[in-house]
Coordinates of C-alpha atoms in Angstrom, one line a residue:
Chain C
M1 CA -35.4 16.5 17.8
N2 CA -38.4 15.4 19.8
R3 CA -40.0 14.3 16.6
A4 CA -36.9 12.4 15.7
L5 CA -36.9 10.7 19.1
A6 CA -40.5 9.8 18.7
E7 CA -39.8 8.5 15.3
T8 CA -36.9 6.5 16.6
L9 CA -39.2 4.9 19.2
T10 CA -41.7 4.0 16.6
V11 CA -39.0 2.6 14.4
L12 CA -37.6 0.7 17.3
D13 CA -41.0 -0.8 18.1
R14 CA -41.4 -1.7 14.5
Q15 CA -38.0 -3.3 14.3
R16 CA -38.7 -5.3 17.4
A17 CA -41.8 -6.6 15.8
R18 CA -39.9 -7.4 12.7
V19 CA -37.2 -9.1 14.6
K20 CA -39.6 -11.4 16.4
W21 CA -41.2 -12.3 13.1
Q22 CA -37.8 -12.8 11.6
Q23 CA -36.5 -15.1 14.1
E24 CA -37.7 -18.2 12.4
S25 CA -36.7 -17.3 8.9
Y26 CA -33.2 -15.8 9.6
F27 CA -31.9 -16.8 12.8
S28 CA -32.0 -20.5 12.0
E29 CA -29.6 -19.7 9.2
L30 CA -27.4 -17.4 11.2
S31 CA -27.6 -19.2 14.5
G32 CA -24.0 -20.0 14.3
V33 CA -23.1 -16.4 14.6
F34 CA -25.8 -14.7 16.4
S35 CA -26.7 -16.2 19.7
N36 CA -29.1 -13.8 21.1
H37 CA -32.5 -13.5 19.5
T38 CA -34.0 -10.9 21.7
S39 CA -35.0 -7.4 20.6
T40 CA -31.6 -6.2 21.8
H41 CA -30.0 -8.2 19.1
V42 CA -28.6 -5.1 17.7
H43 CA -26.3 -4.7 20.6
V44 CA -25.4 -8.3 20.5
F45 CA -24.6 -8.1 16.8
Q46 CA -22.5 -5.1 17.5
G47 CA -20.6 -7.0 20.2
D48 CA -20.2 -10.0 18.1
L49 CA -19.2 -8.1 15.1
L50 CA -16.7 -6.0 16.9
S51 CA -15.1 -9.0 18.4
D52 CA -15.2 -11.2 15.4
E53 CA -14.6 -9.5 12.2
S54 CA -13.2 -12.6 10.6
V55 CA -16.4 -14.4 11.5
L56 CA -18.2 -11.6 9.9
D57 CA -16.2 -12.1 6.8
D58 CA -17.1 -15.7 6.8
L59 CA -20.7 -14.8 7.4
V60 CA -20.6 -12.5 4.5
M61 CA -19.1 -15.1 2.3
T62 CA -21.4 -17.8 3.4
R63 CA -24.3 -15.6 2.6
Q64 CA -23.3 -15.6 -0.9
V65 CA -24.2 -19.2 -1.2
K66 CA -27.7 -18.5 0.0
P67 CA -28.7 -16.2 -2.8
D68 CA -27.6 -18.6 -5.4
P69 CA -30.3 -21.1 -5.3
S70 CA -33.1 -18.7 -4.4
L71 CA -32.4 -15.8 -6.7
E72 CA -33.3 -16.1 -10.3
T73 CA -31.4 -14.2 -12.9
S74 CA -28.0 -12.6 -12.5
W75 CA -28.4 -12.0 -8.8
P76 CA -26.0 -14.7 -7.8
E77 CA -23.1 -13.2 -9.7
L78 CA -24.0 -9.8 -8.5
G79 CA -24.1 -11.1 -5.0
K80 CA -20.8 -12.9 -5.3
V81 CA -18.9 -10.1 -6.8
D82 CA -20.2 -7.3 -4.7
M83 CA -20.3 -9.1 -1.5
A84 CA -16.8 -10.2 -2.0
G85 CA -15.9 -6.6 -2.8
M86 CA -17.9 -4.9 -0.2
G87 CA -17.7 -7.5 2.4
F88 CA -14.0 -7.2 2.5
G89 CA -14.0 -3.6 1.8
P90 CA -15.5 -2.3 4.9
C91 CA -13.7 -4.9 7.0
G92 CA -10.5 -3.5 5.7
Y93 CA -10.8 -0.5 8.0
S94 CA -9.7 -0.7 11.5
N95 CA -12.6 0.9 13.3
G96 CA -15.1 1.8 10.7
P97 CA -15.8 -1.7 9.3
S98 CA -17.3 -3.1 12.5
F99 CA -19.8 -0.3 12.5
D100 CA -20.4 -0.7 8.8
M101 CA -21.0 -4.3 9.1
N102 CA -23.2 -3.6 12.0
Y103 CA -25.2 -1.5 9.8
A104 CA -25.3 -4.1 7.1
I105 CA -26.3 -6.9 9.5
S106 CA -28.8 -4.9 11.4
R107 CA -30.2 -3.7 8.1
T108 CA -30.9 -7.2 7.1
F109 CA -33.0 -7.7 10.0
S110 CA -35.0 -4.6 9.6
C111 CA -35.7 -4.5 5.9
P112 CA -37.2 -7.8 5.1
P113 CA -40.0 -7.9 7.7
A114 CA -41.8 -5.0 6.2
V115 CA -41.7 -6.8 2.8
A116 CA -42.7 -10.1 4.3
A117 CA -45.8 -8.6 5.7
T118 CA -47.1 -8.1 2.3
I119 CA -45.5 -10.8 0.3
A120 CA -45.1 -14.6 0.6
K121 CA -42.4 -16.0 2.9
E122 CA -40.2 -17.3 0.1
A123 CA -40.3 -14.1 -1.7
M124 CA -39.4 -12.5 1.6
E125 CA -36.3 -14.6 2.0
V126 CA -35.3 -13.8 -1.5
K127 CA -35.7 -10.1 -0.9
G128 CA -34.0 -10.4 2.4
K129 CA -31.0 -11.9 0.6
E130 CA -31.3 -9.3 -2.0
S131 CA -31.2 -6.7 0.7
I132 CA -28.2 -8.3 2.1
V133 CA -26.6 -8.1 -1.3
S134 CA -27.8 -4.7 -2.0
E135 CA -27.0 -3.5 1.5
N136 CA -23.5 -4.7 1.1
M137 CA -23.4 -2.9 -2.2
G138 CA -25.0 0.1 -0.8
S139 CA -22.9 0.0 2.3
A140 CA -20.3 2.0 0.5
V141 CA -22.9 4.7 -0.3
A142 CA -24.4 4.6 3.1
R143 CA -21.0 4.4 4.7
E144 CA -20.6 8.0 3.9
S145 CA -23.6 8.9 5.9
S146 CA -22.5 6.6 8.7
K147 CA -19.1 8.1 8.8
K148 CA -20.4 11.6 8.8
R149 CA -22.8 11.0 11.7
K150 CA -20.3 9.1 13.8
A151 CA -23.0 7.6 16.0
D152 CA -21.9 5.7 19.0
K153 CA -24.2 2.8 18.6
L154 CA -22.7 0.7 21.3
H155 CA -24.4 2.7 24.0
N156 CA -27.8 3.7 22.7
S157 CA -30.3 1.5 21.2
K158 CA -32.2 4.5 20.1
V159 CA -29.2 5.7 18.3
A160 CA -28.7 2.3 16.8
A161 CA -32.3 2.3 15.7
D162 CA -31.9 5.7 14.3
D163 CA -28.9 4.6 12.3
D164 CA -30.6 1.5 11.4
S165 CA -33.5 3.4 10.1
K166 CA -31.1 5.6 8.1
K167 CA -29.5 2.5 6.8
T168 CA -32.8 1.0 6.1
K169 CA -33.6 3.8 3.9
A170 CA -30.4 3.2 2.0
C171 CA -31.3 -0.4 1.9
G172 CA -34.7 0.4 0.9
E173 CA -33.4 2.5 -1.9
E174 CA -31.2 -0.2 -3.2
E175 CA -33.8 -2.8 -2.7
E176 CA -36.5 -0.9 -4.5
E177 CA -34.1 0.0 -7.2
S178 CA -33.2 -3.6 -7.6
K179 CA -36.8 -4.6 -7.8
I180 CA -37.9 -1.9 -10.1
T181 CA -35.0 -1.6 -12.5
G182 CA -34.1 -5.2 -12.6
P183 CA -30.8 -7.1 -12.6
P184 CA -29.0 -5.3 -15.4
N185 CA -29.3 -1.9 -13.8
T186 CA -28.3 -3.3 -10.5
N187 CA -25.3 -4.8 -12.2
K188 CA -24.4 -1.3 -13.2
S189 CA -25.1 -0.1 -9.8
S190 CA -22.6 -2.5 -8.4
T191 CA -19.9 -0.9 -10.4
K192 CA -21.0 2.7 -10.3
Q193 CA -23.2 3.6 -7.4
E194 CA -23.7 7.2 -8.1
P195 CA -26.3 7.1 -10.8
S196 CA -28.1 4.1 -9.4
A197 CA -28.3 5.6 -5.9
D198 CA -29.6 8.7 -7.5
T199 CA -32.4 6.9 -9.4
S200 CA -33.1 4.7 -6.4
K201 CA -33.7 7.7 -4.3
E202 CA -36.1 9.1 -6.8
N203 CA -37.8 5.8 -7.0
S204 CA -37.9 5.6 -3.3
K205 CA -39.8 8.9 -3.2
L206 CA -42.4 7.5 -5.5
T207 CA -42.8 3.9 -4.5
E208 CA -42.9 3.8 -0.8
V209 CA -44.9 0.7 -0.4
Q210 CA -42.4 -1.0 1.9
K211 CA -40.7 2.0 3.6
P212 CA -42.5 4.5 5.6
D213 CA -42.1 8.1 4.6
Y214 CA -40.1 9.5 7.5
I215 CA -37.1 7.4 6.6
H216 CA -36.9 8.9 3.2
V217 CA -37.3 12.4 4.6
R218 CA -34.3 11.8 6.7
A219 CA -32.4 10.6 3.7
R220 CA -33.1 13.7 1.7
R221 CA -32.2 15.9 4.6
G222 CA -28.8 14.3 5.0
Q223 CA -27.8 13.8 1.4
A224 CA -28.0 15.7 -1.8
T225 CA -29.5 13.8 -4.6
D226 CA -28.0 14.9 -7.8
S227 CA -25.4 12.9 -9.5
H228 CA -22.8 15.6 -9.3
S229 CA -22.8 15.8 -5.5
L230 CA -22.9 12.0 -5.3
A231 CA -19.8 11.7 -7.5
E232 CA -18.2 14.4 -5.5
R233 CA -19.0 12.6 -2.3
V234 CA -17.4 9.4 -3.7
R235 CA -14.3 11.3 -4.7
R236 CA -14.1 12.9 -1.3
E237 CA -14.5 9.5 0.3
K238 CA -11.6 8.2 -1.7
I239 CA -9.4 11.2 -0.8
S240 CA -10.2 10.8 2.9
E241 CA -9.4 7.1 2.6
R242 CA -6.0 7.9 1.3
M243 CA -5.5 10.5 3.9
K244 CA -6.2 8.0 6.6
Y245 CA -3.8 5.6 5.1
L246 CA -1.1 8.3 5.0
Q247 CA -2.0 9.1 8.6
D248 CA -0.9 5.5 9.5
L249 CA 2.2 5.8 7.5
V250 CA 3.5 9.1 8.8
P251 CA 4.4 8.8 12.5
G252 CA 2.8 11.2 14.9
C253 CA -0.2 12.1 12.9
N254 CA -2.9 10.5 15.0
K255 CA -3.9 13.7 16.7
I256 CA -3.9 15.9 13.6
T257 CA -7.3 16.3 12.0
G258 CA -7.9 18.1 8.8
K259 CA -6.4 18.0 5.4
A260 CA -4.1 21.0 5.7
G261 CA -2.4 19.8 8.9
M262 CA -2.0 16.3 7.6
L263 CA -0.6 17.6 4.3
D264 CA 1.9 19.7 6.3
E265 CA 3.0 16.7 8.2
I266 CA 3.3 14.6 5.1
I267 CA 5.3 17.2 3.4
N268 CA 7.6 17.5 6.4
Y269 CA 8.0 13.8 6.6
V270 CA 8.8 13.4 2.9
Q271 CA 11.3 16.2 3.2
S272 CA 12.9 14.6 6.2
L273 CA 13.2 11.2 4.5
Q274 CA 14.8 12.8 1.4
R275 CA 17.2 14.7 3.6
Q276 CA 18.1 11.5 5.4
V277 CA 18.8 9.7 2.1
E278 CA 21.0 12.6 1.0
F279 CA 22.9 12.5 4.3
L280 CA 23.3 8.8 4.0
S281 CA 24.6 9.1 0.5
M282 CA 27.1 11.6 1.6
K283 CA 28.1 9.3 4.4
L284 CA 28.4 6.4 2.0
A285 CA 30.5 8.5 -0.4
A286 CA 32.8 9.1 2.5
V287 CA 33.1 5.5 3.4
N288 CA 33.2 4.5 -0.3
P289 CA 36.8 4.9 -1.3
R290 CA 37.7 1.8 0.5
L291 CA 34.7 -0.1 -0.7
D292 CA 36.3 -2.6 -3.1
F293 CA 39.2 -3.6 -1.0
D294 CA 37.4 -3.8 2.2
I295 CA 34.4 -5.5 1.0
D296 CA 36.4 -8.2 -0.5
N297 CA 38.4 -8.6 2.6
L298 CA 35.4 -8.5 4.8
F299 CA 33.6 -11.1 2.9
A300 CA 36.6 -13.2 2.8
K301 CA 37.0 -13.0 6.5
D302 CA 33.5 -13.4 7.6
V303 CA 31.6 -15.1 5.0
F304 CA 34.2 -17.6 3.9
P305 CA 35.5 -18.9 7.2
P306 CA 34.8 -22.5 6.3
C307 CA 36.4 -22.0 2.9
M308 CA 39.5 -20.2 4.0
T309 CA 41.3 -23.4 4.9
N310 CA 40.8 -24.7 1.4
F311 CA 42.8 -22.0 -0.2
P312 CA 46.5 -22.6 -0.6
T313 CA 47.4 -19.1 0.5
V314 CA 45.3 -17.2 3.0
G315 CA 45.7 -13.6 2.2
M316 CA 46.0 -12.8 -1.4
S317 CA 44.2 -15.7 -2.9
S318 CA 41.1 -15.1 -0.9
E319 CA 41.0 -11.5 -2.1
M320 CA 41.4 -12.6 -5.6
A321 CA 38.9 -15.4 -5.3
N322 CA 36.4 -13.3 -3.7
P323 CA 36.1 -10.7 -6.4
S324 CA 35.3 -13.5 -8.9
Y325 CA 32.6 -14.8 -6.6
L326 CA 31.4 -11.3 -6.2
H327 CA 31.4 -10.8 -9.9
F328 CA 29.5 -14.0 -10.5
N329 CA 26.9 -13.7 -7.9
P330 CA 25.9 -10.1 -8.2
V331 CA 25.5 -10.4 -11.9
Q332 CA 23.6 -13.5 -11.6
Q333 CA 21.4 -11.8 -9.2
V334 CA 21.2 -8.8 -11.4
V335 CA 20.1 -10.9 -14.2
A336 CA 17.6 -12.8 -12.1
C337 CA 16.3 -9.8 -10.3
S338 CA 15.9 -7.5 -13.2
G339 CA 14.0 -10.2 -15.0
V340 CA 10.5 -9.4 -16.1
E341 CA 8.8 -11.6 -13.5
M342 CA 9.2 -11.6 -9.8
G343 CA 8.4 -15.2 -9.8
L344 CA 11.7 -16.0 -11.2
N345 CA 13.5 -14.2 -8.5
S346 CA 11.8 -15.6 -5.4
P347 CA 12.7 -19.3 -5.9
D348 CA 16.2 -18.3 -6.7
I349 CA 16.6 -16.1 -3.8
A350 CA 14.9 -18.6 -1.5
L351 CA 17.2 -21.3 -2.7
R352 CA 20.3 -19.2 -2.2
R353 CA 19.1 -18.1 1.2
T354 CA 18.5 -21.6 2.4
I355 CA 21.9 -22.7 1.1
S356 CA 23.7 -19.9 2.8
A357 CA 21.7 -19.7 6.0
P358 CA 24.1 -21.6 8.2
E359 CA 27.0 -19.7 6.8
S360 CA 25.9 -16.1 6.9
T361 CA 27.4 -14.4 9.8
I362 CA 28.2 -10.8 9.1
L363 CA 25.0 -9.4 7.9
D364 CA 21.6 -10.0 9.2
S365 CA 20.4 -12.4 6.7
S366 CA 17.1 -10.8 6.9
F367 CA 18.4 -7.7 5.3
L368 CA 21.4 -8.1 3.1
D369 CA 21.4 -11.2 0.9
T370 CA 24.7 -12.6 2.0
S371 CA 23.8 -15.8 0.2
C372 CA 24.8 -14.1 -3.0
F373 CA 28.3 -13.8 -1.7
T374 CA 28.6 -17.3 -0.3
Q375 CA 27.3 -19.3 -3.2
I376 CA 30.1 -21.0 -4.9
Q377 CA 28.4 -23.1 -7.5
P378 CA 26.9 -21.3 -10.4
S379 CA 23.2 -21.7 -10.5
P380 CA 21.5 -23.1 -13.6
T381 CA 19.7 -19.9 -14.3
W382 CA 22.6 -18.1 -15.7
D383 CA 22.7 -16.6 -19.2
V384 CA 25.2 -18.4 -21.3
E385 CA 26.5 -15.0 -22.5
L386 CA 27.1 -13.8 -19.0
Q387 CA 28.7 -17.0 -18.0
N388 CA 31.3 -16.6 -20.8
V389 CA 31.8 -13.0 -19.9
Y390 CA 32.5 -13.9 -16.3
N391 CA 34.7 -16.8 -17.2
V392 CA 36.9 -14.2 -18.8
A393 CA 36.6 -12.0 -15.8
F394 CA 37.6 -14.8 -13.5
E395 CA 40.7 -15.5 -15.5
H396 CA 41.7 -12.0 -15.7
G397 CA 40.5 -10.9 -12.4
R398 CA 43.7 -11.4 -10.7
S399 CA 45.7 -9.2 -12.9
T400 CA 44.1 -5.8 -13.2
T401 CA 41.0 -4.0 -12.2
P402 CA 39.9 -2.7 -15.5
F403 CA 38.8 -6.1 -16.7
P404 CA 36.1 -6.4 -14.1
S405 CA 34.8 -3.1 -15.2
Q406 CA 34.0 -4.6 -18.6
P407 CA 31.8 -7.3 -17.4
F408 CA 30.1 -4.9 -15.1
A409 CA 29.5 -2.6 -18.0
A410 CA 28.1 -5.6 -19.9
A411 CA 26.0 -6.4 -16.9
G412 CA 24.9 -2.8 -16.8
S413 CA 23.8 -2.9 -20.4
I414 CA 22.1 -6.2 -19.8
E415 CA 20.3 -4.8 -16.9
A416 CA 19.3 -1.8 -18.9
S417 CA 17.9 -4.0 -21.6
H418 CA 16.0 -6.1 -19.0
L419 CA 14.8 -2.9 -17.6
K420 CA 13.5 -1.8 -20.9
M421 CA 11.7 -5.1 -21.1
E422 CA 10.1 -4.5 -17.8
M423 CA 9.0 -1.1 -18.7
Chain Y
M1 CA 32.3 -12.6 13.9
P2 CA 30.7 -9.2 13.9
N3 CA 27.0 -9.1 14.0
L4 CA 25.3 -6.1 12.8
E5 CA 23.3 -4.3 15.4
P6 CA 20.9 -2.9 13.0
S7 CA 19.4 -6.4 12.6
P8 CA 16.5 -5.6 14.9
V9 CA 15.8 -2.7 12.7
F10 CA 15.7 -4.9 9.7
K11 CA 13.5 -7.5 11.4
R12 CA 11.0 -4.9 12.5
R13 CA 8.3 -5.1 9.9
K14 CA 5.8 -2.4 9.4
T15 CA 2.4 -3.6 10.3
E16 CA 0.0 -1.8 8.1
G17 CA -3.3 -0.8 9.6
D18 CA -5.3 -1.6 6.5
P19 CA -5.1 -4.9 4.7
V20 CA -5.0 -5.4 1.0
S21 CA -8.5 -4.3 0.3
V22 CA -8.4 -0.7 1.3
H23 CA -7.5 0.8 -2.0
R24 CA -8.7 -1.1 -5.0
I25 CA -6.0 0.3 -7.1
Q26 CA -3.4 -0.7 -4.6
S27 CA -5.0 -4.0 -3.8
N28 CA -2.9 -5.8 -6.3
Q29 CA 0.4 -4.1 -5.5
T30 CA 0.3 -3.1 -1.9
M31 CA 2.7 -1.1 0.1
K32 CA 3.5 -4.3 1.8
R33 CA 6.0 -5.1 -0.9
W34 CA 8.2 -2.4 0.4
T35 CA 8.1 -3.8 3.9
T36 CA 8.9 -7.4 3.3
K37 CA 12.3 -8.8 4.1
R38 CA 12.7 -10.1 0.6
E39 CA 12.4 -6.6 -0.9
H40 CA 14.9 -5.4 1.6
Q41 CA 17.3 -8.0 0.4
I42 CA 16.7 -7.4 -3.2
Y43 CA 17.1 -3.7 -2.8
S44 CA 20.2 -3.8 -0.6
S45 CA 22.0 -6.3 -2.8
K46 CA 21.2 -4.4 -5.9
L47 CA 22.3 -1.2 -4.3
F48 CA 25.5 -2.9 -3.2
Q49 CA 26.2 -4.1 -6.7
A50 CA 25.5 -0.7 -8.1
L51 CA 27.8 0.9 -5.6
C52 CA 30.6 -1.6 -6.5
R53 CA 30.1 -1.0 -10.1
S54 CA 30.1 2.8 -9.8
R55 CA 33.2 2.4 -7.6
R56 CA 35.0 0.6 -10.3
T57 CA 33.9 2.7 -13.3
S58 CA 34.5 6.1 -11.8
S59 CA 36.9 6.9 -9.2
S60 CA 35.1 10.0 -8.0
T61 CA 32.9 9.4 -5.0
S62 CA 30.4 12.2 -5.1
A63 CA 27.4 12.1 -2.9
K64 CA 25.1 13.3 -5.6
E65 CA 26.1 10.4 -7.9
L66 CA 25.6 8.0 -5.0
H67 CA 22.2 9.6 -4.3
Q68 CA 21.2 9.2 -7.9
T69 CA 22.3 5.7 -8.0
A70 CA 20.5 4.8 -4.9
D71 CA 17.3 6.4 -6.2
R72 CA 17.6 4.7 -9.4
V73 CA 18.0 1.3 -7.8
L74 CA 15.0 2.1 -5.6
A75 CA 13.0 2.9 -8.7
I76 CA 14.1 -0.3 -10.4
T77 CA 12.9 -2.2 -7.4
A78 CA 9.5 -0.6 -7.8
K79 CA 9.3 -2.4 -11.2
G80 CA 7.6 0.5 -13.0
T81 CA 4.4 0.3 -11.1
T82 CA 4.4 3.8 -9.8
R83 CA 4.8 7.2 -11.4
W84 CA 7.6 8.4 -9.3
S85 CA 9.7 5.3 -10.0
R86 CA 9.2 5.8 -13.7
A87 CA 10.0 9.5 -13.5
I88 CA 13.3 8.8 -11.6
L89 CA 14.3 6.3 -14.3
A90 CA 13.2 8.3 -17.2
A91 CA 15.1 11.5 -16.4
P92 CA 18.0 10.8 -14.2
L93 CA 20.3 13.4 -15.6
T94 CA 18.0 16.5 -15.7
A95 CA 17.7 16.5 -11.9
G96 CA 16.3 19.8 -10.8
T97 CA 18.3 22.5 -12.6
N98 CA 16.1 23.0 -15.7
M99 CA 12.9 23.1 -13.8
K100 CA 14.2 25.6 -11.3
K101 CA 15.3 28.0 -14.0
H102 CA 11.9 27.9 -15.6
K103 CA 10.2 28.7 -12.3
R104 CA 12.4 31.6 -11.6
A105 CA 11.7 33.1 -14.9
K106 CA 8.0 32.9 -14.6
V107 CA 8.0 34.5 -11.2
T108 CA 10.1 37.5 -12.1
V109 CA 8.1 38.3 -15.2
H110 CA 4.6 38.3 -13.7
T111 CA 4.9 39.7 -10.2
R112 CA 5.3 43.3 -11.3
L113 CA 2.3 43.2 -13.7
R114 CA -0.1 41.7 -11.2
K115 CA -1.9 43.9 -8.7
P116 CA -0.7 43.2 -5.3
V117 CA -4.0 43.1 -3.5
V118 CA -5.5 40.6 -5.8
N119 CA -2.3 38.6 -5.6
R120 CA -2.4 38.4 -1.8
E121 CA -6.0 37.6 -1.7
K122 CA -5.9 34.8 -4.2
R123 CA -2.6 33.3 -3.3
K124 CA -3.6 32.5 0.2
L125 CA -7.1 31.2 -0.2
P126 CA -6.6 27.7 -1.4
V127 CA -4.5 26.5 1.5
V128 CA -4.8 22.9 0.7
E129 CA -4.0 23.5 -2.9
R130 CA -0.8 25.2 -2.0
K131 CA 0.3 22.3 0.1
L132 CA -0.6 19.9 -2.6
K133 CA 1.6 21.9 -4.9
A134 CA 4.4 21.6 -2.5
L135 CA 3.9 17.9 -2.3
R136 CA 3.9 17.6 -6.0
R137 CA 7.3 19.3 -6.1
L138 CA 8.6 16.8 -3.6
V139 CA 7.4 13.6 -5.2
P140 CA 9.2 13.0 -8.5
G141 CA 7.0 12.8 -11.6
C142 CA 3.8 13.9 -9.9
R143 CA 3.6 17.5 -11.1
K144 CA 0.3 17.2 -12.8
L145 CA -1.4 14.6 -10.8
S146 CA -4.8 14.9 -9.2
C147 CA -5.1 15.1 -5.5
N148 CA -6.3 11.5 -5.3
N149 CA -3.5 10.0 -7.3
L150 CA -1.0 12.2 -5.7
L151 CA -1.8 10.9 -2.3
E152 CA -1.5 7.4 -3.5
E153 CA 1.9 8.0 -5.1
T154 CA 3.0 9.8 -1.9
S155 CA 2.1 6.9 0.3
D156 CA 4.0 4.5 -1.9
Y157 CA 6.9 6.9 -2.1
I158 CA 7.1 7.3 1.6
V159 CA 7.2 3.5 2.2
A160 CA 9.9 3.2 -0.5
L161 CA 12.0 6.0 1.0
E162 CA 11.8 4.4 4.4
M163 CA 13.1 1.2 3.0
Q164 CA 15.8 3.1 1.2
V165 CA 16.9 4.8 4.4
R166 CA 17.0 1.5 6.2
A167 CA 19.0 -0.1 3.5
M168 CA 21.5 2.7 3.3
T169 CA 22.0 2.9 7.0
A170 CA 22.7 -0.8 7.1
I171 CA 25.2 -0.6 4.3
T172 CA 27.0 2.4 5.7
E173 CA 27.2 0.8 9.1
F174 CA 28.4 -2.5 7.6
L175 CA 31.0 -0.8 5.6
S176 CA 32.2 1.4 8.4
R177 CA 32.5 -1.6 10.7
G178 CA 34.3 -3.4 8.0
E179 CA 36.7 -0.6 7.6
A180 CA 37.5 -0.6 11.3
Q181 CA 38.2 -4.3 11.3
A182 CA 39.9 -4.7 7.9
P183 CA 43.3 -3.3 8.7
T184 CA 43.8 -5.5 11.7
D185 CA 42.8 -8.6 9.7
R186 CA 45.0 -7.8 6.9
L187 CA 47.9 -7.5 9.2
G188 CA 47.0 -10.7 10.9
S189 CA 46.8 -12.6 7.6
I190 CA 50.0 -11.2 6.3
G191 CA 51.6 -12.1 9.5
N192 CA 50.5 -15.7 9.2
M193 CA 52.0 -16.1 5.8

């Protein structure tokens, strides 16, 4: 532990030196985001990043532009693709991303200087940008280690430096790997990080020109290096991602840690939801016997208040007219909604909604689409077939109830066929 | 003019903690689709139509039928993107009866042959596995899914179920209110004639 502290101090000193060197090359570019150029810039970055994740996204995106002119071969595409993916990936999380981007950003400032010391300034910038790219790529791999350690970087610069050094090793791995193996391999690494990280770690052991030894020692201690364990780690990461997402979904799971407890809660919640649906279906079945009649009446009363005066007789004609409207509109909507593309639906629904917005009174228009019941004019999107069917229904609708069942059966079959198309 | 009180329920949107990018698989079709008002409208109107239809075709009002109809409409709204929705649509008639019989048969045959000690030891060790099994039984169509995919399906299923509950409560409330008011209106209208 003492050795670790001593190492962190040396790392911190080194980073401070690097930072001061770096100021001219990087801060001029990033001056818009990072205001403080002192050695405590790590803290500042953290503060900035935590407060402005959107700015960070912009930063990440703007950085993409920089590699383009300077990098030679397929780096630009690599940078674009991966930075877009990785830049938004970590920022997707609520708490994690700020730290991850901290790592990424702070890494940019620690990696290049060591390289710059040996190579020309332009090459330095290139490698710095590479490191940005590779860091963002490697952030997913390194994220695992960051998550596992759960360092509170806000408080301790040593801790920050420690984490930075750990990230630098990951950065260094990616960087070296990118240097050594060339663009095609790094392209692969962008998609599958397990084998590349594996080889990069092996390479890092051998070619330690830029990175000091102790960083790699730490890496090896923290992580296993064979591809199986790496793949497993990625898989575990995915599962924990999903568990976190489920934790947000299921209410009251914030305090529960561990897979078993979470799964218990999830199972209970799903069971309770299913029970609720069953109970509601029972309730609906109880209410249902009066469904036809009442619905027609209800809609006549509430939805058609402006139209009521147009009808010659108030009571019966409204009931008869309404079923026809109901027949028309639901089927239309069925046809529209069960269409293959959602795109067809939305303009329809939006149109109907806007038409009926002033009229809808019963239901909250945000939930039930009352516009479908208030629309009087047929929309042009109807199937000619259906239109004929419903003309028949309209004529016969007054007489008996069995007729409406036929068009609905037709509608049902049409819907089924549409469904088959969808599937 | 009655206004539904559940309207604040409808208007309350679920704010997801993670934006689109969390799961790459889900990035294109996010859970958000189940929380938008439009989806609510689509589902509830479809459900309503289905209910009207079933009302007219068959006079019986069984809760099970209704439940199946509601589930199927929910699965249709999913547009075939998730396994559970496809499973619901693919096998609506063979609900749970066949599967349960198979399971009982297996259990009765093998329990006597196994040694009890080994059974107890091995049954309780993979705790997480047992719970995953239970979850697989709950989510339709996910009996052989890996843990990873199962969790994904579960999250989508949970969001869809929540929407279904909301829609059905709205409809029941609407209908029950309509019932209460209808008799008086009819009387009034007839009186006016």
